[in-house]
Short mmCIF file of C-alpha atoms in Angstrom, two decimals:
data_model
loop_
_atom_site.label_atom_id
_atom_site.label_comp_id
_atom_site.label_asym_id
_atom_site.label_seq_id
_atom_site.Cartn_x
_atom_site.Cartn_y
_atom_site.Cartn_z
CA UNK J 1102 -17.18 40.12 -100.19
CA UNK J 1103 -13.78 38.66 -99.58
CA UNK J 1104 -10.36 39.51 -100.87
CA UNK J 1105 -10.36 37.75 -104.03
CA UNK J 1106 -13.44 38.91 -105.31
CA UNK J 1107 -12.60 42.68 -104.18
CA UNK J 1108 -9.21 42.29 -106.11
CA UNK J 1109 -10.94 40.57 -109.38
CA UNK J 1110 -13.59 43.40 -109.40
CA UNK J 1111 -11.15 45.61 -109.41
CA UNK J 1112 -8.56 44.52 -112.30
CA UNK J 1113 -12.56 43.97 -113.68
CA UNK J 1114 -12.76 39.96 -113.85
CA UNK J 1115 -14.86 38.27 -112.31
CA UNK J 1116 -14.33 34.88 -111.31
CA UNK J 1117 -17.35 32.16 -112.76
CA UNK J 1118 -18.33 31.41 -109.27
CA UNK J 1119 -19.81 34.25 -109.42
CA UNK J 1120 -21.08 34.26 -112.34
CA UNK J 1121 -22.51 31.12 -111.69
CA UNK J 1122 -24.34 32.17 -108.51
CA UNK J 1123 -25.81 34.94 -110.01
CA UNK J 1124 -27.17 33.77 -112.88
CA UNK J 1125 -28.57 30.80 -110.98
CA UNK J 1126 -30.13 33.44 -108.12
CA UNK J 1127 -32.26 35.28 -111.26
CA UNK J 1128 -33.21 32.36 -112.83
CA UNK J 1129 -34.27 30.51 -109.98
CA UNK J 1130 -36.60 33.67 -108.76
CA UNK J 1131 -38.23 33.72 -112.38
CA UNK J 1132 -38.65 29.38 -111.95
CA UNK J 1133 -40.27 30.37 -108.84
CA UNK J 1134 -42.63 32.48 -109.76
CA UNK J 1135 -43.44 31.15 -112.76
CA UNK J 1136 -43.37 34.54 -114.72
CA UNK J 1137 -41.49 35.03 -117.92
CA UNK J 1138 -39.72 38.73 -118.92
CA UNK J 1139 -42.89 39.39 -121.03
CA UNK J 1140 -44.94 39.09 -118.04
CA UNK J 1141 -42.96 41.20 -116.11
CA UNK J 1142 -43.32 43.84 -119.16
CA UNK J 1143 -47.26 43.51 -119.00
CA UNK J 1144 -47.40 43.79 -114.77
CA UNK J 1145 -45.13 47.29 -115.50
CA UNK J 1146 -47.46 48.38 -117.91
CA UNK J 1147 -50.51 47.46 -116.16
CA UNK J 1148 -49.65 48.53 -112.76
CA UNK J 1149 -48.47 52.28 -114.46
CA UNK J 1150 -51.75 52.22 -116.19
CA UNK J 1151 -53.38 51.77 -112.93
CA UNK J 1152 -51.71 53.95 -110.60
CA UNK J 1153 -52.00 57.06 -113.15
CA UNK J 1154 -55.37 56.65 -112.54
CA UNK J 1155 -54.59 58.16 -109.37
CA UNK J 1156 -51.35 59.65 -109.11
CA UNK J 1157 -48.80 61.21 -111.42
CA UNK J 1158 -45.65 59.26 -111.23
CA UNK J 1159 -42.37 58.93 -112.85
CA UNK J 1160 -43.01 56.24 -115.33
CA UNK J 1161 -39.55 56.04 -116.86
CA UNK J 1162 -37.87 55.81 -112.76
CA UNK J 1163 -40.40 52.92 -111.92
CA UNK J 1164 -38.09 50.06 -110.41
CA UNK J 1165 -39.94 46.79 -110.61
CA UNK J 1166 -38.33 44.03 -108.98
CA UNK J 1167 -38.00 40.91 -106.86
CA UNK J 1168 -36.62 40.42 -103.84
CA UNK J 1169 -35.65 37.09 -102.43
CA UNK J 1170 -35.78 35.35 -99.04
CA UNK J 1171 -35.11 32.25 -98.35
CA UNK J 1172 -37.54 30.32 -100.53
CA UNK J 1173 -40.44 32.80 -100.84
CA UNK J 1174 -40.19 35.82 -103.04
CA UNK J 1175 -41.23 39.04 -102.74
CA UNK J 1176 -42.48 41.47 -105.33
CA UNK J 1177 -40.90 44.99 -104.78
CA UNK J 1178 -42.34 48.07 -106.57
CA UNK J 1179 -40.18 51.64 -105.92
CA UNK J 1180 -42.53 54.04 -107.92
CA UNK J 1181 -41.63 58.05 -107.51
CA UNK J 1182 -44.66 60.24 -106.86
CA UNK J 1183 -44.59 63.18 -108.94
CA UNK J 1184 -48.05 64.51 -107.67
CA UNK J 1185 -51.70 63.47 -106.38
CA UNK J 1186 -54.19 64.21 -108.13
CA UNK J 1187 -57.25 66.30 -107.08
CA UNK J 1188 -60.40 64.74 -106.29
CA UNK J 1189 -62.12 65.84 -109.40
CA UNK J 1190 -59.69 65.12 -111.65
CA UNK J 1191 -59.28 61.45 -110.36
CA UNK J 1192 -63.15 60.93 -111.00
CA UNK J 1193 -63.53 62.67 -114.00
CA UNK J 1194 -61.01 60.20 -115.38
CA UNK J 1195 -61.66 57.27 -117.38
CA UNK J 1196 -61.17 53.85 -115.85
CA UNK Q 993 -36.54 2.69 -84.99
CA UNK Q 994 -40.02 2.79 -87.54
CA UNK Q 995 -39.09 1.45 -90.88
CA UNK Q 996 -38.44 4.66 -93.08
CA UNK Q 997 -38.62 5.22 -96.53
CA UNK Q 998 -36.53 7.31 -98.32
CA UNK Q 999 -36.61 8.55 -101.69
CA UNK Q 1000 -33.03 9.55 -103.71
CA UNK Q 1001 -33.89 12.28 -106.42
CA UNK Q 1002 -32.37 14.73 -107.83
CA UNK Q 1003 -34.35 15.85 -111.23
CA UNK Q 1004 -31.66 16.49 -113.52
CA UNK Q 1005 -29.56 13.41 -114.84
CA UNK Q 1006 -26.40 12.13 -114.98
CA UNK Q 1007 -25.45 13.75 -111.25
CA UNK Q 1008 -24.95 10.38 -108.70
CA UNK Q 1009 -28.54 9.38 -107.56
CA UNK Q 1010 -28.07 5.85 -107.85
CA UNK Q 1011 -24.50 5.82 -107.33
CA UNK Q 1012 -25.83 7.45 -104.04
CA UNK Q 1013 -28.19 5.19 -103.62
CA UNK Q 1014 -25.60 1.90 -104.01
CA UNK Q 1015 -23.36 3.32 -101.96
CA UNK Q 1016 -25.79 4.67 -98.63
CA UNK Q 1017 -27.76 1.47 -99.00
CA UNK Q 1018 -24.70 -0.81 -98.79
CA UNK Q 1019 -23.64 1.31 -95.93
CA UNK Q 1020 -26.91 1.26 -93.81
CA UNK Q 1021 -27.08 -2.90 -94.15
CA UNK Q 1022 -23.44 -2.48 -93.01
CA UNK Q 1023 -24.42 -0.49 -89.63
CA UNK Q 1024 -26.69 -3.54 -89.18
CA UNK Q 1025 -30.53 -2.32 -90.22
CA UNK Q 1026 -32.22 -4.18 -92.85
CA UNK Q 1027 -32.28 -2.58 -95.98
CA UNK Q 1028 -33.89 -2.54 -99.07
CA UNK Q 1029 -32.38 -0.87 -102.65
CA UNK Q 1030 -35.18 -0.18 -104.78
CA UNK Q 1031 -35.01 0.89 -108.34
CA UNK Q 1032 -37.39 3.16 -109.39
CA UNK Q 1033 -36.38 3.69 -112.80
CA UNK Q 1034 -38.49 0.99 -114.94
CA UNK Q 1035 -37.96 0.69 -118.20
CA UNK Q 1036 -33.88 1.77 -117.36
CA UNK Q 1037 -32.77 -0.25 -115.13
CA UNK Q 1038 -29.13 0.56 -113.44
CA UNK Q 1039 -29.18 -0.02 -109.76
CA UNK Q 1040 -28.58 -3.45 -110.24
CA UNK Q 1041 -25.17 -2.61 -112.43
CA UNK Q 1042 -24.25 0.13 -109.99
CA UNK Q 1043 -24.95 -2.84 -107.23
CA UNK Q 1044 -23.12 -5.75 -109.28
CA UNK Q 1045 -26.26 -7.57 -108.60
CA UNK Q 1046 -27.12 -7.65 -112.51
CA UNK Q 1047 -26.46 -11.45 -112.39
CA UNK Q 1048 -28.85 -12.41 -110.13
CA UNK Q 1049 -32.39 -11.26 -111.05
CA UNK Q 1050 -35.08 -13.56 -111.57
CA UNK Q 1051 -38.28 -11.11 -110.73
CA UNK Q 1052 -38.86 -7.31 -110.56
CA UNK Q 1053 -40.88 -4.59 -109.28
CA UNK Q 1054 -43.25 -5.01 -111.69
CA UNK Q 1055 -43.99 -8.76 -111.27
CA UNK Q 1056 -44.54 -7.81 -107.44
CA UNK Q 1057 -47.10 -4.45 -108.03
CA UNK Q 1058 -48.84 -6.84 -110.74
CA UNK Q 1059 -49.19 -9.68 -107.76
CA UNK Q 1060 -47.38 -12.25 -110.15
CA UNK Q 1061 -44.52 -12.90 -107.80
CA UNK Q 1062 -43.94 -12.10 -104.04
CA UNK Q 1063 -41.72 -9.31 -102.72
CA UNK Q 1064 -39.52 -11.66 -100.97
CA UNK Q 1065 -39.00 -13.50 -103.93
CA UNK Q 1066 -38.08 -10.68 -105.68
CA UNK Q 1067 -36.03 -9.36 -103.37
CA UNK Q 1068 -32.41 -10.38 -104.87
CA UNK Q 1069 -30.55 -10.62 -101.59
CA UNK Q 1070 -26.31 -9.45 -101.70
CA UNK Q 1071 -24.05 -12.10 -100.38
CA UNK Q 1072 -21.35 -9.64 -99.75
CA UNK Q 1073 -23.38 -8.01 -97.40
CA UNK Q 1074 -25.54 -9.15 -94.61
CA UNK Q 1075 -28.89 -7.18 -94.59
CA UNK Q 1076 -28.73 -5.71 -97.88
CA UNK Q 1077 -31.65 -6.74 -100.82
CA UNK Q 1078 -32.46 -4.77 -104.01
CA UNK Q 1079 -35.62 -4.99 -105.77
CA UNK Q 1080 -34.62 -4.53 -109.56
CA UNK Q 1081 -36.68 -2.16 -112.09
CA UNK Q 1082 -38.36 -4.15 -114.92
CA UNK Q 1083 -36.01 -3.51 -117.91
CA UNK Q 1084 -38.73 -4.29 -120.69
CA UNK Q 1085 -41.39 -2.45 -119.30
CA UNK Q 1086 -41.76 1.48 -119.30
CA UNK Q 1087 -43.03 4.06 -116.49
CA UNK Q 1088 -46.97 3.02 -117.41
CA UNK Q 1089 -45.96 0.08 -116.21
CA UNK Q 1090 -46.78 1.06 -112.15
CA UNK Q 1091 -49.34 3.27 -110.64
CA UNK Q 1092 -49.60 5.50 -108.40
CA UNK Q 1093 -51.56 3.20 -105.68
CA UNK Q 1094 -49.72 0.24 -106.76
CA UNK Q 1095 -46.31 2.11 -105.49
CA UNK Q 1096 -48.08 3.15 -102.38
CA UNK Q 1097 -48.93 -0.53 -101.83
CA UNK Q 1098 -45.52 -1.31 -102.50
CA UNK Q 1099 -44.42 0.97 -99.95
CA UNK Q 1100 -46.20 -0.77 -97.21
CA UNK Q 1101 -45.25 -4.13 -97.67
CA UNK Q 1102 -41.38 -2.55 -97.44
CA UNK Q 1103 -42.37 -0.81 -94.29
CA UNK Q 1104 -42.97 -4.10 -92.81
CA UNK Q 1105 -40.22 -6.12 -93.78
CA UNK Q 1106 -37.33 -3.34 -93.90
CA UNK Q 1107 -35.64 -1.14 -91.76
CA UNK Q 1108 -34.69 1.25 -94.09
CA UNK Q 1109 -35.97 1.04 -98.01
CA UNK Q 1110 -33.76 3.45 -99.96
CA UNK Q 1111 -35.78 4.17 -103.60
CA UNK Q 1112 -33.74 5.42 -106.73
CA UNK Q 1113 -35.50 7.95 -108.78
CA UNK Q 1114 -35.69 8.34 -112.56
CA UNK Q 1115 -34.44 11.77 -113.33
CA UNK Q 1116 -37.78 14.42 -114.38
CA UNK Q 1117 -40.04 15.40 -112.64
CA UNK Q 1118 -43.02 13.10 -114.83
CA UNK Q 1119 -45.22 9.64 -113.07
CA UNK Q 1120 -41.84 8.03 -112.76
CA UNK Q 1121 -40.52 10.41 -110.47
CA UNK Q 1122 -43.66 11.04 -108.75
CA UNK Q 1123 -44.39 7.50 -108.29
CA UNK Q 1124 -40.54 6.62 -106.66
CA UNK Q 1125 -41.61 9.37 -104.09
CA UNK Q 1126 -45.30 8.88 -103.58
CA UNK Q 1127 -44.93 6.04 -100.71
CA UNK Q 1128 -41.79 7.46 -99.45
CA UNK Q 1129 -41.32 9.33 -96.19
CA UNK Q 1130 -38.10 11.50 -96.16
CA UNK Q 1131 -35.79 12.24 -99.17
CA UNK Q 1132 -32.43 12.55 -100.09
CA UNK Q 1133 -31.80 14.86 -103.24
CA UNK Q 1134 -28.56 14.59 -105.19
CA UNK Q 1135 -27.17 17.85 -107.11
CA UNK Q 1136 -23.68 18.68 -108.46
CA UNK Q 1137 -22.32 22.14 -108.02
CA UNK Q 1138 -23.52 23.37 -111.70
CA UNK Q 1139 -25.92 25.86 -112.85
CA UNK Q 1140 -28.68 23.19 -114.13
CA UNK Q 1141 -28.09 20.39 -111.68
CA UNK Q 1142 -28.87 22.96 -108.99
CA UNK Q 1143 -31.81 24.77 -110.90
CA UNK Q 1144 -33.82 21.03 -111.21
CA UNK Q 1145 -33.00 20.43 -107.61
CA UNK Q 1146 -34.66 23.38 -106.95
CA UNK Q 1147 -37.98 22.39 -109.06
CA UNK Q 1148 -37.78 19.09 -107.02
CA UNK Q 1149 -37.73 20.31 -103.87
CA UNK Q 1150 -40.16 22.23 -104.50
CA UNK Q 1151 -42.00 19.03 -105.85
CA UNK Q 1152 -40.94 17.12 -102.62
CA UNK Q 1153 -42.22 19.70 -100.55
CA UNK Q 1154 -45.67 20.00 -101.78
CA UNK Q 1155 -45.91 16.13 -101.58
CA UNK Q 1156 -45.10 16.98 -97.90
CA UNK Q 1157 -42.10 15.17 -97.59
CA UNK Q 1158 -39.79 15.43 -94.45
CA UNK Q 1159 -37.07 15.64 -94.08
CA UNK Q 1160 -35.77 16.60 -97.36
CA UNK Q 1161 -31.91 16.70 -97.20
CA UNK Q 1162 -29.21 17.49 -100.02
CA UNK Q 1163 -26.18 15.67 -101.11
CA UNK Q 1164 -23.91 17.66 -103.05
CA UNK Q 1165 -22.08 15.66 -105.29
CA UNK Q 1166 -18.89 15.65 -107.41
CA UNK Q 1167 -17.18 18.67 -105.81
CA UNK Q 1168 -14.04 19.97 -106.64
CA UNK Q 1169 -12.18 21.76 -103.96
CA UNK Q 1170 -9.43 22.95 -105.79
CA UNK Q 1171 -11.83 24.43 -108.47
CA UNK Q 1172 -14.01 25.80 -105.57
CA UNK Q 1173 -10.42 27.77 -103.59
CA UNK Q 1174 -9.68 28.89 -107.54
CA UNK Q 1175 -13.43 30.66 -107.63
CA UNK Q 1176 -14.62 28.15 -110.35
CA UNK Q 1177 -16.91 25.84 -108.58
CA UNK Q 1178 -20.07 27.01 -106.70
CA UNK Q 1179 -19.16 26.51 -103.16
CA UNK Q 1180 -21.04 24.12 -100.65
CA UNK Q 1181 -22.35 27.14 -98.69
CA UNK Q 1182 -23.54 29.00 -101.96
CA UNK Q 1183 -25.99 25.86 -103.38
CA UNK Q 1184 -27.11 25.42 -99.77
CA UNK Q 1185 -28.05 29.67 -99.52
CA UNK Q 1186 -29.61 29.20 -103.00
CA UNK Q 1187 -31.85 26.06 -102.76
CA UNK Q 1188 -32.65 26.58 -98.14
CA UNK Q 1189 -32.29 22.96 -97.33
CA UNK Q 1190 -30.48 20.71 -95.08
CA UNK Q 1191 -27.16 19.41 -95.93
CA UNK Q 1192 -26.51 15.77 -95.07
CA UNK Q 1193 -23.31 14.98 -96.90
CA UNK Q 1194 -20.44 16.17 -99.63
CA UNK Q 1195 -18.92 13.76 -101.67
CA UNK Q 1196 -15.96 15.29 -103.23
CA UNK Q 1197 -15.47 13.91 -107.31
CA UNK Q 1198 -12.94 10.94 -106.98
CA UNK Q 1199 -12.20 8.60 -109.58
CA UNK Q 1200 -12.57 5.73 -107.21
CA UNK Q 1201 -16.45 6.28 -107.82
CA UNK Q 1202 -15.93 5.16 -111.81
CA UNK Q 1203 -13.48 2.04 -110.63
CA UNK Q 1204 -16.20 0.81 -108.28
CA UNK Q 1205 -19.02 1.33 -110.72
CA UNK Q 1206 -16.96 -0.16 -113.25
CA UNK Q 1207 -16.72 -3.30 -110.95
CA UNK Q 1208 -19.75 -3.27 -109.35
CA UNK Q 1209 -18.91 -2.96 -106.30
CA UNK Q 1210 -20.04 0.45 -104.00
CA UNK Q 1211 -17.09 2.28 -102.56
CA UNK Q 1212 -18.71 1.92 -99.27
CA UNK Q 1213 -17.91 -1.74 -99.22
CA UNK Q 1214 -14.61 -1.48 -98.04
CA UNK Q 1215 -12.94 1.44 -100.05
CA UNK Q 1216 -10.74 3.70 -98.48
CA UNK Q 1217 -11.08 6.53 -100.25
CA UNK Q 1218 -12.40 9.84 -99.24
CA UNK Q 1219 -15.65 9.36 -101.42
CA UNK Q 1220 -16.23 6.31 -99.57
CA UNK Q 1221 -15.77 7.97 -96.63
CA UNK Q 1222 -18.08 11.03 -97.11
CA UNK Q 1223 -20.81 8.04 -98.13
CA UNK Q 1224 -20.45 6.53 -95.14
CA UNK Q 1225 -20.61 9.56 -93.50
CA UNK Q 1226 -24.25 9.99 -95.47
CA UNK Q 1227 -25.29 7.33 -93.93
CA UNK Q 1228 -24.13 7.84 -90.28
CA UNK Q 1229 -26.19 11.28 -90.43
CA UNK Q 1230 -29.20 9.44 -91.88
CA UNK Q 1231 -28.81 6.99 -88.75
CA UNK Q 1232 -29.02 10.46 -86.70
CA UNK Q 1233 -25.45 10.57 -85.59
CA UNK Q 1234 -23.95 13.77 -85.93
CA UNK Q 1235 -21.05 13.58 -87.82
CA UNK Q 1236 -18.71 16.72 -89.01
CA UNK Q 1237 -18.21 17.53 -92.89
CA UNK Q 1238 -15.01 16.20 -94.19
CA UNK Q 1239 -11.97 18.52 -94.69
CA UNK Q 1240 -11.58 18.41 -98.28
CA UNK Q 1241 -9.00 20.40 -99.08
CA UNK Q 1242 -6.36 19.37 -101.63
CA UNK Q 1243 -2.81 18.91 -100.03
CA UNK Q 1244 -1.61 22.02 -101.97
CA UNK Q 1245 -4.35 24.12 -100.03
CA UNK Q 1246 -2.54 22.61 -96.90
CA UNK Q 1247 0.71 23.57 -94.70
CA UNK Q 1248 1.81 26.54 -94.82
CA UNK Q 1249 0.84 28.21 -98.03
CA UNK Q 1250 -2.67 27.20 -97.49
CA UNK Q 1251 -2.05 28.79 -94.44
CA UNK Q 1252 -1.00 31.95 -96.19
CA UNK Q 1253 -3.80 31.92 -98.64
CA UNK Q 1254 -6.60 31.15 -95.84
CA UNK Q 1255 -5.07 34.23 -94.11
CA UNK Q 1256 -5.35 36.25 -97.06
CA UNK Q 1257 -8.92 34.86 -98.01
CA UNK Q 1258 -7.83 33.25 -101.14
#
């Protein structure tokens, strides 16, 4: 970051450069993809749906993101482990 | 050299494609290669304005794909240059007009009588676009340094690339340098991070463009101003010469308070 955006972060302005670069960075990943905020929503749900299938996680610390490189995208998941479940359990459970 | 065709796109409107496309074609018949200006817009014809050729047009691209007229005699050839011929759009026709394999047909008849065949795009990303690009070989997209001009030129090149054109190179148009030192204009090195293409030219926003459109006459022609120069700077890179980016700085961002504010990142 240079000088000028340091000093305008830190009298909390920020110049529309910026602005402009970021909103065009998260709209062009979305216009890449081709998937809307309600998609996102649905992939969250479904992928917590599936995964508690199998492990206990922290649904509410789920960070569901993309990441960008270049021009191809990649779709990043962090998703704390709060336990495995047994065996028994995991086959007992319904689909 | 093998006669190349090269589409000028850009998908949004309104941000210099065929003020590009006047000014690199009148530059490339200058450097001596044959060259043909087609517009690609039917139904909206402006190349010819842009070109101050609108005086002169008997036939159009749609009397040659429809085999009523030949391409030569369509071909409206400048006076003021040697080398340089546009093939106008049909102004009372729309985009149904041409088809896909008509362009392509198009296309090769160019290749044989042109060097270089420079093809104006309609802006969207519909049959017109896709048909200006179809026959063409390399292309040339135009964007401005704003939000949407550089979202569409992303959708295009991503249109362009899955039509496997190659190169595909960017022109960023209209920039402002002293809004781009005051952190209000996306910088040249930001759109080029953001949309991962070759550069091949800036042209910085200079009123000299309006005069010359006004007039009909392309800056590259014999203007001396620095938009005329960056176009004929365009054109030199198309050529394959390698030619350094213009220093574009106002004259307040020289001497030695520019100095002071390069030091200091500003």
């Amino acid at each position: 970051m240079n000088f000028l955006a340091r000093l305008f972060q830190m009298i909390g302005k920020e110049k529309s450069k910026e602005t402009a670069k970021k909103r065009l960075q998260l709209v062009l990943i979305h216009d890449r993809t081709d998937i809307s905020p309600e998609m996102m929503e649905n992939l969250r749900k479904d992928l917590i749906g599936v995964i508690s299938n199998y492990l206990d996680i922290e649904e509410d610390k789920i960070e569901l993101d993309f990441s960008k490189e270049e021009r191809s995208v990649a779709l990043v998941a962090n998703i704390p482990v709060k336990n495995v479940k047994r065996r028994a359990e995991r086959r007992a459970e319904p689909a | 050299m093998d006669p190349r065709i090269i589409v000028v796109t850009s998908g949004k409107g309104g941000v210099g494609k065929t003020t590009t496309t006047a000014n690199l074609a009148v530059a490339l018949a200058k450097a001596g290669y044959k060259t043909a200006a087609v517009d690609g817009d039917i139904g909206l014809r402006n190349l010819d304005v842009v070109l101050g050729l609108e005086n002169r047009i008997v036939f159009n691209l749609v009397d040659v794909v429809e085999g009523s007229c030949k391409l030569q005699k369509a071909m409206v050839r400048d006076k003021r240059v040697e080398n340089l011929f546009l093939l106008p759009a049909a102004q009372t026709r729309t985009k149904d007009a041409v088809s896909s394999d008509q362009m392509l047909k198009l296309c090769d008849e160019l290749r044989e009588n042109f060097d270089i065949t420079l093809i104006d795009s309609p802006a969207g990303i519909e049959q017109g676009f896709r048909n200006a690009a179809i026959g063409a070989d390399e292309a040339i997209v135009v964007t401005t340094p704003e939000v949407s001009a550089v979202r569409d030129a992303d959708r295009i090149i991503g249109m362009l690339e899955s039509m496997s054109k190659s190169p595909i190179r960017l022109v960023l148009n209209r920039l402002r340098p002293a809004m781009v030192k005051s952190g209000d204009m996306i910088d040249v090195k930001d759109v080029l991070d953001i949309l991962a293409i070759d550069l091949i030219g800036v042209i910085p926003d200079d009123t000299a463009v309006v005069v010359s459109t006004n007039k009909g006459e392309p800056l590259t022609l014999g203007d001396d101003s620095t938009a005329a120069k960056a176009f004929s700077n365009v054109a030199r890179r198309i050529l394959g010469e390698e030619v350094p980016l213009l220093d574009l700085d106002s004259p307040d961002q020289k001497g030695f308070f520019g100095f002071l504010r390069k030091a200091l990142g500003l």
